[in-house]
mmCIF file of N, CA and C in Angstrom:
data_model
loop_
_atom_site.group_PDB
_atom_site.id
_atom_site.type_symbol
_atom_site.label_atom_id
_atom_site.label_comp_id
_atom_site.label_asym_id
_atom_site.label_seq_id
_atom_site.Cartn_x
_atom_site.Cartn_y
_atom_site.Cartn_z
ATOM 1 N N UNK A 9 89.560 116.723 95.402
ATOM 2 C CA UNK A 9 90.153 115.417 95.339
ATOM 3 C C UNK A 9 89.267 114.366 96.031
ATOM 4 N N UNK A 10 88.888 114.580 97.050
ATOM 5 C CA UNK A 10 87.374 113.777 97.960
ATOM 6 C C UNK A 10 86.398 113.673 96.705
ATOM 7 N N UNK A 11 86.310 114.849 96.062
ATOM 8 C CA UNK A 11 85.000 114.477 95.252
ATOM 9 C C UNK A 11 85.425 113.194 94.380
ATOM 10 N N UNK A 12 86.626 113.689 93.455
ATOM 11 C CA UNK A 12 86.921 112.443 92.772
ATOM 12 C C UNK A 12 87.045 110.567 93.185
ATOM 13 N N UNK A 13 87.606 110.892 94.500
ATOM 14 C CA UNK A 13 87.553 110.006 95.451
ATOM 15 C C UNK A 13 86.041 109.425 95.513
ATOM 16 N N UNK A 14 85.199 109.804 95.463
ATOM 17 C CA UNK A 14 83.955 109.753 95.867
ATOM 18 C C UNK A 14 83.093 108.964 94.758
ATOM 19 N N UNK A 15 83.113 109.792 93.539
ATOM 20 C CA UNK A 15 82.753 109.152 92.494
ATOM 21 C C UNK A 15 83.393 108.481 91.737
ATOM 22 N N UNK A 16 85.058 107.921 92.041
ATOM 23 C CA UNK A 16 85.616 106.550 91.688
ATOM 24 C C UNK A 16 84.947 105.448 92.448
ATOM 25 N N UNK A 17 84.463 105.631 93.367
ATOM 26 C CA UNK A 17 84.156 104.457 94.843
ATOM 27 C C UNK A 17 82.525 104.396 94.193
ATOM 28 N N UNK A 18 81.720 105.513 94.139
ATOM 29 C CA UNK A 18 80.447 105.022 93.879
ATOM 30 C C UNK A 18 79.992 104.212 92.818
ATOM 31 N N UNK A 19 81.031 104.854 91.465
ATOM 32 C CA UNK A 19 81.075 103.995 90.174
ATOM 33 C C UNK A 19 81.162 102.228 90.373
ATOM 34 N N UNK A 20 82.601 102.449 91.430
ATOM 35 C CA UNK A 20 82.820 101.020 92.028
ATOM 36 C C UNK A 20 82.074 100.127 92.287
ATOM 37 N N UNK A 21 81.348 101.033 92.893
ATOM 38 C CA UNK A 21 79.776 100.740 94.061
ATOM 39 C C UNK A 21 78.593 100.108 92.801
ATOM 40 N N UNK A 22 78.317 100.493 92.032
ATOM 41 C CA UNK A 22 77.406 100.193 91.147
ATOM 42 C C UNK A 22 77.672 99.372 90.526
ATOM 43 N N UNK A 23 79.024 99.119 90.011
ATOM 44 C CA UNK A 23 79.697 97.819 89.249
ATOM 45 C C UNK A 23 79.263 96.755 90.514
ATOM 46 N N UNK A 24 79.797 96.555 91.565
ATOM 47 C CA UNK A 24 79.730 95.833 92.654
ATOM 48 C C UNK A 24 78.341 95.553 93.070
ATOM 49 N N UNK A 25 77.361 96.244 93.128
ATOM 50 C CA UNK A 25 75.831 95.855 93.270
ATOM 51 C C UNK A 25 75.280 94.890 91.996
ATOM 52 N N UNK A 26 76.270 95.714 90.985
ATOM 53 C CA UNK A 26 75.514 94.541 89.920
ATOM 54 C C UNK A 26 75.918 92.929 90.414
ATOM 55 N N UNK A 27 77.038 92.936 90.483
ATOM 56 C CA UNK A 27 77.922 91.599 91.018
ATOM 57 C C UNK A 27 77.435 91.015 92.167
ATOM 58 N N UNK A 28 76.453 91.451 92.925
ATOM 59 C CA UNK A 28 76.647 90.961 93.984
ATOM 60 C C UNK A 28 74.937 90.612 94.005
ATOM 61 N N UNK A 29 74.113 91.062 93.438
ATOM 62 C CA UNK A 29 72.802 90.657 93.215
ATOM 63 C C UNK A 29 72.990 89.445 92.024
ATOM 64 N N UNK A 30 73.777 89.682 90.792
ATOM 65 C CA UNK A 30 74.120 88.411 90.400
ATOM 66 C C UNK A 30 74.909 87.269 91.073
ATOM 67 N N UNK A 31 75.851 87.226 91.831
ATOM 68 C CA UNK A 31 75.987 85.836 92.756
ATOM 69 C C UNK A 31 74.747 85.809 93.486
ATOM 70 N N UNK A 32 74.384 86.907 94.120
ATOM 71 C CA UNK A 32 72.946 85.857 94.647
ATOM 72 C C UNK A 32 71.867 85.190 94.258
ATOM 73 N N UNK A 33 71.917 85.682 93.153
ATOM 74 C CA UNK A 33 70.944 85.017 91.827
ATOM 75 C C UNK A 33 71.400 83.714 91.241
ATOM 76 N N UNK A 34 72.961 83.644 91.771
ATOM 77 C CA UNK A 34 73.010 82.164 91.476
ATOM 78 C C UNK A 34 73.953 82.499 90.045
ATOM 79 N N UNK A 35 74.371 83.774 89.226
ATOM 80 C CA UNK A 35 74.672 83.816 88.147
ATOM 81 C C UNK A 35 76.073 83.881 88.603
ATOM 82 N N UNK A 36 76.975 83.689 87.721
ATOM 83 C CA UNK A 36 78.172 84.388 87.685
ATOM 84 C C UNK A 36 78.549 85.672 86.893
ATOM 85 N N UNK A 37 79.549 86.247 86.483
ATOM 86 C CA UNK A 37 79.902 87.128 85.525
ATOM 87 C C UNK A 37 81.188 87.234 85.148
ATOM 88 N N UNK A 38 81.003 87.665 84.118
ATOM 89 C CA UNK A 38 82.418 87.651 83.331
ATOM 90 C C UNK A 38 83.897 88.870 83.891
ATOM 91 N N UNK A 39 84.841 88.474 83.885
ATOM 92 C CA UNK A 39 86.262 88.756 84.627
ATOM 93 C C UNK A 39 86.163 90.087 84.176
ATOM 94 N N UNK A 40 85.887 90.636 83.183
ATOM 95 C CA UNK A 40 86.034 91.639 82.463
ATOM 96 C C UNK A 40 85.101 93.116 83.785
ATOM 97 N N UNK A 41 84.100 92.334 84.533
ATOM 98 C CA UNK A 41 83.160 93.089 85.186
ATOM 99 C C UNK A 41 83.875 93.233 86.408
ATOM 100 N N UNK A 42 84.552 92.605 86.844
ATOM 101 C CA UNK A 42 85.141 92.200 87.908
ATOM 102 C C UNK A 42 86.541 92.774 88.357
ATOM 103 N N UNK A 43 86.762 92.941 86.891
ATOM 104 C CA UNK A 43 88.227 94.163 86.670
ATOM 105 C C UNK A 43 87.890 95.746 86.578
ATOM 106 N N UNK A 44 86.980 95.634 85.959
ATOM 107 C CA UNK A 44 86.303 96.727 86.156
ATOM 108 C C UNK A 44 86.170 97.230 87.654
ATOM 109 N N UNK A 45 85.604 96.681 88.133
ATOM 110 C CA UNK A 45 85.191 96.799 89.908
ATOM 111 C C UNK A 45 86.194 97.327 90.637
ATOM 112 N N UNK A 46 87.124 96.788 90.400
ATOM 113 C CA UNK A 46 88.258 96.384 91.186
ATOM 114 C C UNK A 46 89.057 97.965 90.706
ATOM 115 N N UNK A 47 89.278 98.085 89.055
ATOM 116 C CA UNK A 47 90.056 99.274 88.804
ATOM 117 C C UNK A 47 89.560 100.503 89.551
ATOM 118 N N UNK A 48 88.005 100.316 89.572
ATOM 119 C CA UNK A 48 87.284 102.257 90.141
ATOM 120 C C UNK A 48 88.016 101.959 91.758
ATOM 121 N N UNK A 49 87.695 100.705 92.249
ATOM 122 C CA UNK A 49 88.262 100.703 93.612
ATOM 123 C C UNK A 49 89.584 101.430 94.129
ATOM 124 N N UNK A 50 90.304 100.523 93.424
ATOM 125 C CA UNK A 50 91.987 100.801 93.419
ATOM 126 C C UNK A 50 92.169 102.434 92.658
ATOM 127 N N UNK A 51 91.730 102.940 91.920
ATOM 128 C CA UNK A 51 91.689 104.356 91.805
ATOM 129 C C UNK A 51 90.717 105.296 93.039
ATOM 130 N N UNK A 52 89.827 104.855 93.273
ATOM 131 C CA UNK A 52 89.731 105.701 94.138
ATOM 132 C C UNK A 52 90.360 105.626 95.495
ATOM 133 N N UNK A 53 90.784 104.399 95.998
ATOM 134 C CA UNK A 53 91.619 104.045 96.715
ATOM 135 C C UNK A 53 92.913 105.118 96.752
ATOM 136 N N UNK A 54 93.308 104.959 95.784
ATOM 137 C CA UNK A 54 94.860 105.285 95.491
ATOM 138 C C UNK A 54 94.327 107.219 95.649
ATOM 139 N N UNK A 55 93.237 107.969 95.433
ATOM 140 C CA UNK A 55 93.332 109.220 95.482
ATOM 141 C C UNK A 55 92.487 109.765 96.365
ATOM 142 N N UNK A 56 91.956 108.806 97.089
ATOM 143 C CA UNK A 56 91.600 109.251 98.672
ATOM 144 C C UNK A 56 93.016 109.076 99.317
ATOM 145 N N UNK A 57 93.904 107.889 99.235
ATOM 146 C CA UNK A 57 95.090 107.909 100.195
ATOM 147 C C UNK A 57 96.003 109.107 100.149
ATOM 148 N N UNK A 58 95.994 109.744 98.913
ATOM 149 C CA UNK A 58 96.571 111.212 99.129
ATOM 150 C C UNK A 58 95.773 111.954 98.971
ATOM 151 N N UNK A 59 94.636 112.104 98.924
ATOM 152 C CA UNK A 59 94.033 113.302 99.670
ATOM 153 C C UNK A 59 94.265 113.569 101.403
ATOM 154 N N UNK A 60 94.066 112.075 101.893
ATOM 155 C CA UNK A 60 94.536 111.990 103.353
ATOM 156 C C UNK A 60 95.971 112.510 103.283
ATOM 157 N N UNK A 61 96.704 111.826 103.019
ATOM 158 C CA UNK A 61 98.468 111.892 103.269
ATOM 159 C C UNK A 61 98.459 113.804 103.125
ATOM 160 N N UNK A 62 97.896 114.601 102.068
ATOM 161 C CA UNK A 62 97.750 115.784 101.564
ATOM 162 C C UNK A 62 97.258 116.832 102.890
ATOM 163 N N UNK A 63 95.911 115.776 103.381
ATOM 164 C CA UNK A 63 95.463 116.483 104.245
ATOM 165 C C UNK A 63 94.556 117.913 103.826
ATOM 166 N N UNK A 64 93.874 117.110 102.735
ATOM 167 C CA UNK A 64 92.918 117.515 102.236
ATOM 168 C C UNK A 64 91.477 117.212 102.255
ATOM 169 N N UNK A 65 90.474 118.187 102.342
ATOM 170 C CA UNK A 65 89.252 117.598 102.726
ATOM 171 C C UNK A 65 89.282 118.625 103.984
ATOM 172 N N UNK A 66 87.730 118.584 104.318
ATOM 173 C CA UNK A 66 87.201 118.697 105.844
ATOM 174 C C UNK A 66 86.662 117.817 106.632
ATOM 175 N N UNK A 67 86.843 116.814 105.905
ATOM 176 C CA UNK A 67 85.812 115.220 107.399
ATOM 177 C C UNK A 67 87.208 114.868 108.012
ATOM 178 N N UNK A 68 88.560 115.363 108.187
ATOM 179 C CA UNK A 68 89.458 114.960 109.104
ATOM 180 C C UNK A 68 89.081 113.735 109.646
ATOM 181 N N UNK A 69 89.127 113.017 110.382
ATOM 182 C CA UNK A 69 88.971 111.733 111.203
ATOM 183 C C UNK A 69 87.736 111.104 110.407
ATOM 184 N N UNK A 70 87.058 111.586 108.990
ATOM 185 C CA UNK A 70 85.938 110.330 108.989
ATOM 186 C C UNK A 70 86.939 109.914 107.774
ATOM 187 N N UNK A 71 87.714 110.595 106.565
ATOM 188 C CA UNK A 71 88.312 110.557 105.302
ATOM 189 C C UNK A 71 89.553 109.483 105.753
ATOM 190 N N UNK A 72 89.705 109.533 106.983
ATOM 191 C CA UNK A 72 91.309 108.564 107.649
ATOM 192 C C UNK A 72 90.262 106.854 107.543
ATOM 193 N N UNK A 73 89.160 107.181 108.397
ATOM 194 C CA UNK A 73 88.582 106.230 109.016
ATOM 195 C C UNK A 73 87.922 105.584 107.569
ATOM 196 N N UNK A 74 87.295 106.437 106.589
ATOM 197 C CA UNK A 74 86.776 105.679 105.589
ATOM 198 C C UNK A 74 88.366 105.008 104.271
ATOM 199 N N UNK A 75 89.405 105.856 104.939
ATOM 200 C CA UNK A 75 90.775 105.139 104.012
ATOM 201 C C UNK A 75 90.845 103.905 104.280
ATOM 202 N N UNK A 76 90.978 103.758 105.836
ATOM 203 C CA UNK A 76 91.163 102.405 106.590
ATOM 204 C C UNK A 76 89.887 101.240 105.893
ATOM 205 N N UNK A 77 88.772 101.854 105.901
ATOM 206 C CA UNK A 77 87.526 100.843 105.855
ATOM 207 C C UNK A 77 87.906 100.202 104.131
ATOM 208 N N UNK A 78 88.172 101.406 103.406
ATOM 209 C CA UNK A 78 88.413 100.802 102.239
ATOM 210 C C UNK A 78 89.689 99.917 101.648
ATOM 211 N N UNK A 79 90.874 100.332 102.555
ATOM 212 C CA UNK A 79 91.701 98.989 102.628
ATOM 213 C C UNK A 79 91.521 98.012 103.164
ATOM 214 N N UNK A 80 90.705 97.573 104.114
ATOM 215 C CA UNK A 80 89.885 96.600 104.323
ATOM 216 C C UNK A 80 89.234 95.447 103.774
ATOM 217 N N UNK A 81 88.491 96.676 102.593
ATOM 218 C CA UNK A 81 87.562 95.962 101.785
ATOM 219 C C UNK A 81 88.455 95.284 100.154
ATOM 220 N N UNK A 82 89.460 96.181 99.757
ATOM 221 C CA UNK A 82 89.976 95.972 99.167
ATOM 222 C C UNK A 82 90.615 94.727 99.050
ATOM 223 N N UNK A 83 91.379 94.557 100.783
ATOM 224 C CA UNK A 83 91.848 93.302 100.937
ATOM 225 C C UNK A 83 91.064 91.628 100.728
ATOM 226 N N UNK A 84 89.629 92.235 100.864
ATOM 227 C CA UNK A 84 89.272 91.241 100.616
ATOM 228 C C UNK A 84 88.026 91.075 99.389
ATOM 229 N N UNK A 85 88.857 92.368 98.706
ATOM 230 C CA UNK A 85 88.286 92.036 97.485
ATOM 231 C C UNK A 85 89.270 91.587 96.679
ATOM 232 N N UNK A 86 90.629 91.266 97.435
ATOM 233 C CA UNK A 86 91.581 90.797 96.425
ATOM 234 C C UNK A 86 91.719 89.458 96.837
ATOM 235 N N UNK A 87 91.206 88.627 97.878
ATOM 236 C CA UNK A 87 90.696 87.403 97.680
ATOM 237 C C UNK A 87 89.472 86.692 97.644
ATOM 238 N N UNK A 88 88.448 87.598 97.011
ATOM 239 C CA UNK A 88 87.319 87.099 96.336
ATOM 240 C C UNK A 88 87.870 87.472 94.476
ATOM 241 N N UNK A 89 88.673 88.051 94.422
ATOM 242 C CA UNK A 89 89.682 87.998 93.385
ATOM 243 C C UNK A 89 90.292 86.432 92.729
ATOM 244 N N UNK A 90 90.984 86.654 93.961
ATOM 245 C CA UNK A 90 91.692 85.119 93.564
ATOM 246 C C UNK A 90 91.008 84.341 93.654
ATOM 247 N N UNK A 91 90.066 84.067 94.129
ATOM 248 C CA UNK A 91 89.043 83.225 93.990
ATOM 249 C C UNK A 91 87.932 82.760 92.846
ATOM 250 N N UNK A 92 87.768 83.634 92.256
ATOM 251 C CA UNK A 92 87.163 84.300 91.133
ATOM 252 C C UNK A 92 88.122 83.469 90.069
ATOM 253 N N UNK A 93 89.464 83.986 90.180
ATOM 254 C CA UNK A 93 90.545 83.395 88.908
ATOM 255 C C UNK A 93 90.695 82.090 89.028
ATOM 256 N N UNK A 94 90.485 81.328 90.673
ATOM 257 C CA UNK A 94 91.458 79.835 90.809
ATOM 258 C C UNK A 94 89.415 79.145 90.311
ATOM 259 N N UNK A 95 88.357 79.649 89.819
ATOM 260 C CA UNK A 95 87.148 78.832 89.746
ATOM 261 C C UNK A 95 86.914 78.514 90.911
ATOM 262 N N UNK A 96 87.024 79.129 92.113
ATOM 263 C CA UNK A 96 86.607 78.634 93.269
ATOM 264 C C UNK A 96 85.329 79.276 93.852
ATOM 265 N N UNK A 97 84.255 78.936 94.537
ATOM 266 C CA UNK A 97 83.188 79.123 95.530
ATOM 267 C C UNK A 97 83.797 80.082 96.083
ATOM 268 N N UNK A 98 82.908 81.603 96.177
ATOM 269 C CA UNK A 98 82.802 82.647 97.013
ATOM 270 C C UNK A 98 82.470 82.293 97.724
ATOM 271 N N UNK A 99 83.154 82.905 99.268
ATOM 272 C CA UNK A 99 82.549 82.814 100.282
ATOM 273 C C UNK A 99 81.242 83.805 100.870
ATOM 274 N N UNK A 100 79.649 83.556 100.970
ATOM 275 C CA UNK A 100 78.869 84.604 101.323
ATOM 276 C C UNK A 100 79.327 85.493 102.140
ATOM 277 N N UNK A 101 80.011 84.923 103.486
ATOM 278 C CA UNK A 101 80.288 86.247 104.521
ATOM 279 C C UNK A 101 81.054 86.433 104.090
ATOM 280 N N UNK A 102 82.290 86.655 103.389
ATOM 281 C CA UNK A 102 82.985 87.627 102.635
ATOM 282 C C UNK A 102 82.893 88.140 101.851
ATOM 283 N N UNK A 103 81.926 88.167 101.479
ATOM 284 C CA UNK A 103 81.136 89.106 100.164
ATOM 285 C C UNK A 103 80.108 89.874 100.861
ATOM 286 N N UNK A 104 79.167 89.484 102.050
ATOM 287 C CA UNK A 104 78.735 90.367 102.397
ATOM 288 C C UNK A 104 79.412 91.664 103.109
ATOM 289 N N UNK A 105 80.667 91.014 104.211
ATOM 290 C CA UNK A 105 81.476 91.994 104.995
ATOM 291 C C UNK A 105 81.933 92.355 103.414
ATOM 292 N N UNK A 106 83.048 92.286 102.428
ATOM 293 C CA UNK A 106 83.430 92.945 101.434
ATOM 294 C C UNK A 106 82.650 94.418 101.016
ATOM 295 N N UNK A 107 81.380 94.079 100.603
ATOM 296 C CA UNK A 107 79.838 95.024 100.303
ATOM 297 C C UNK A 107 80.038 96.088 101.834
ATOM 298 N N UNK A 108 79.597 95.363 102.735
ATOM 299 C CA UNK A 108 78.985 96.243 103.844
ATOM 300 C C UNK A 108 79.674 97.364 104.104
ATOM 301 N N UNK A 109 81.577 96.666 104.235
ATOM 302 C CA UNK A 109 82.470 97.620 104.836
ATOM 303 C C UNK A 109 83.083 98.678 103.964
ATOM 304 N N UNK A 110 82.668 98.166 102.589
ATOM 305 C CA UNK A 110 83.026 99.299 101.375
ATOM 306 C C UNK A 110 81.716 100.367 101.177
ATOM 307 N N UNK A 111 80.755 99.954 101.738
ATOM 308 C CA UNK A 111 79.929 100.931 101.997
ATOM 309 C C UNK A 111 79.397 101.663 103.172
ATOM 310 N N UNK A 112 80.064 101.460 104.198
ATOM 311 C CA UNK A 112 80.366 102.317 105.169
ATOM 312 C C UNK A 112 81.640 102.799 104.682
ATOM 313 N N UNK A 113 82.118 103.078 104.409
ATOM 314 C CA UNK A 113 83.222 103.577 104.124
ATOM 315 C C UNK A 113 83.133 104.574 103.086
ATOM 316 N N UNK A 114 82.223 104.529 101.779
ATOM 317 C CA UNK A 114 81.845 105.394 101.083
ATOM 318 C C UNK A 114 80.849 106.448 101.723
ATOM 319 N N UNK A 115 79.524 105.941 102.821
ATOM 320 C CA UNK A 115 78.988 106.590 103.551
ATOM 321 C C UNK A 115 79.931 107.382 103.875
ATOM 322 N N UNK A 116 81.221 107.521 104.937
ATOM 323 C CA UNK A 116 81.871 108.184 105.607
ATOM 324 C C UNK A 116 82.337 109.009 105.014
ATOM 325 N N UNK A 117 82.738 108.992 103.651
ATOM 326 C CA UNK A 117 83.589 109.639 102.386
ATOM 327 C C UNK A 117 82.553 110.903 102.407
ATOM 328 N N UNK A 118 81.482 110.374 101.933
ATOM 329 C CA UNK A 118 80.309 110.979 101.540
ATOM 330 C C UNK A 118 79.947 112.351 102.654
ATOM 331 N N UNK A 119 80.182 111.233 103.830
ATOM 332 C CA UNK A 119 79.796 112.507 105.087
ATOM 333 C C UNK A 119 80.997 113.468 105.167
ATOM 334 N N UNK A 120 81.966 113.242 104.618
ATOM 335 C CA UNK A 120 83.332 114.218 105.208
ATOM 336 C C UNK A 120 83.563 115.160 103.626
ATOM 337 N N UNK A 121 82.934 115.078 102.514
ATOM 338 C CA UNK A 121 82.638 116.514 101.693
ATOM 339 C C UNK A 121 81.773 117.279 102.586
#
């Protein structure tokens, strides 16, 4: 279940690098990429939280700690979300913390298979 966990988040991860080298490029992208992002998130989200709740896995304390990091990131990928929908200016440091802390958090995933 970690594994799946793992490669919903990295998929995530790759959608999200594309996105995030395009805002810095100055481009935007279409909603469609962005839903995308968001779905691998929220699925892997949703089956790391019961793998934890299950108590499944062997990284005990990193699989809790990378749950936490990724509700985190989530949260504020759901207002670079709304932001996204209202045509509004991303904020850089929330897109970078967004990036950073969803990838420590996959790191941690990663370390606790």
């Amino acid at each position: 279940m970690l594994t799946t966990a793992a490669v919903l988040f990295g998929a995530g991860a790759l959608v999200g690098l594309y996105m995030v080298v395009r805002y810095f490029q100055g481009k935007g992208w279409p909603i469609g990429v962005a839903l995308v992002h968001g779905l691998f998130g929220a699925s892997g989200l949703v089956v790391l939280a019961w793998a934890v709740y299950q108590g499944l896995g062997t990284g005990g304390y990193l699989t809790t700690i990378a749950l936490v990091l990724f509700v985190g990131a989530a949260l504020g990928g759901f207002v670079l979300f709304a932001a996204h929908l209202r045509g509004q200016a991303f904020s850089r440091p929330l897109v970078v913390i967004h990036a950073g802390v969803a990838a420590v958090g996959l790191v941690l995933l990663l370390l606790s298979l």
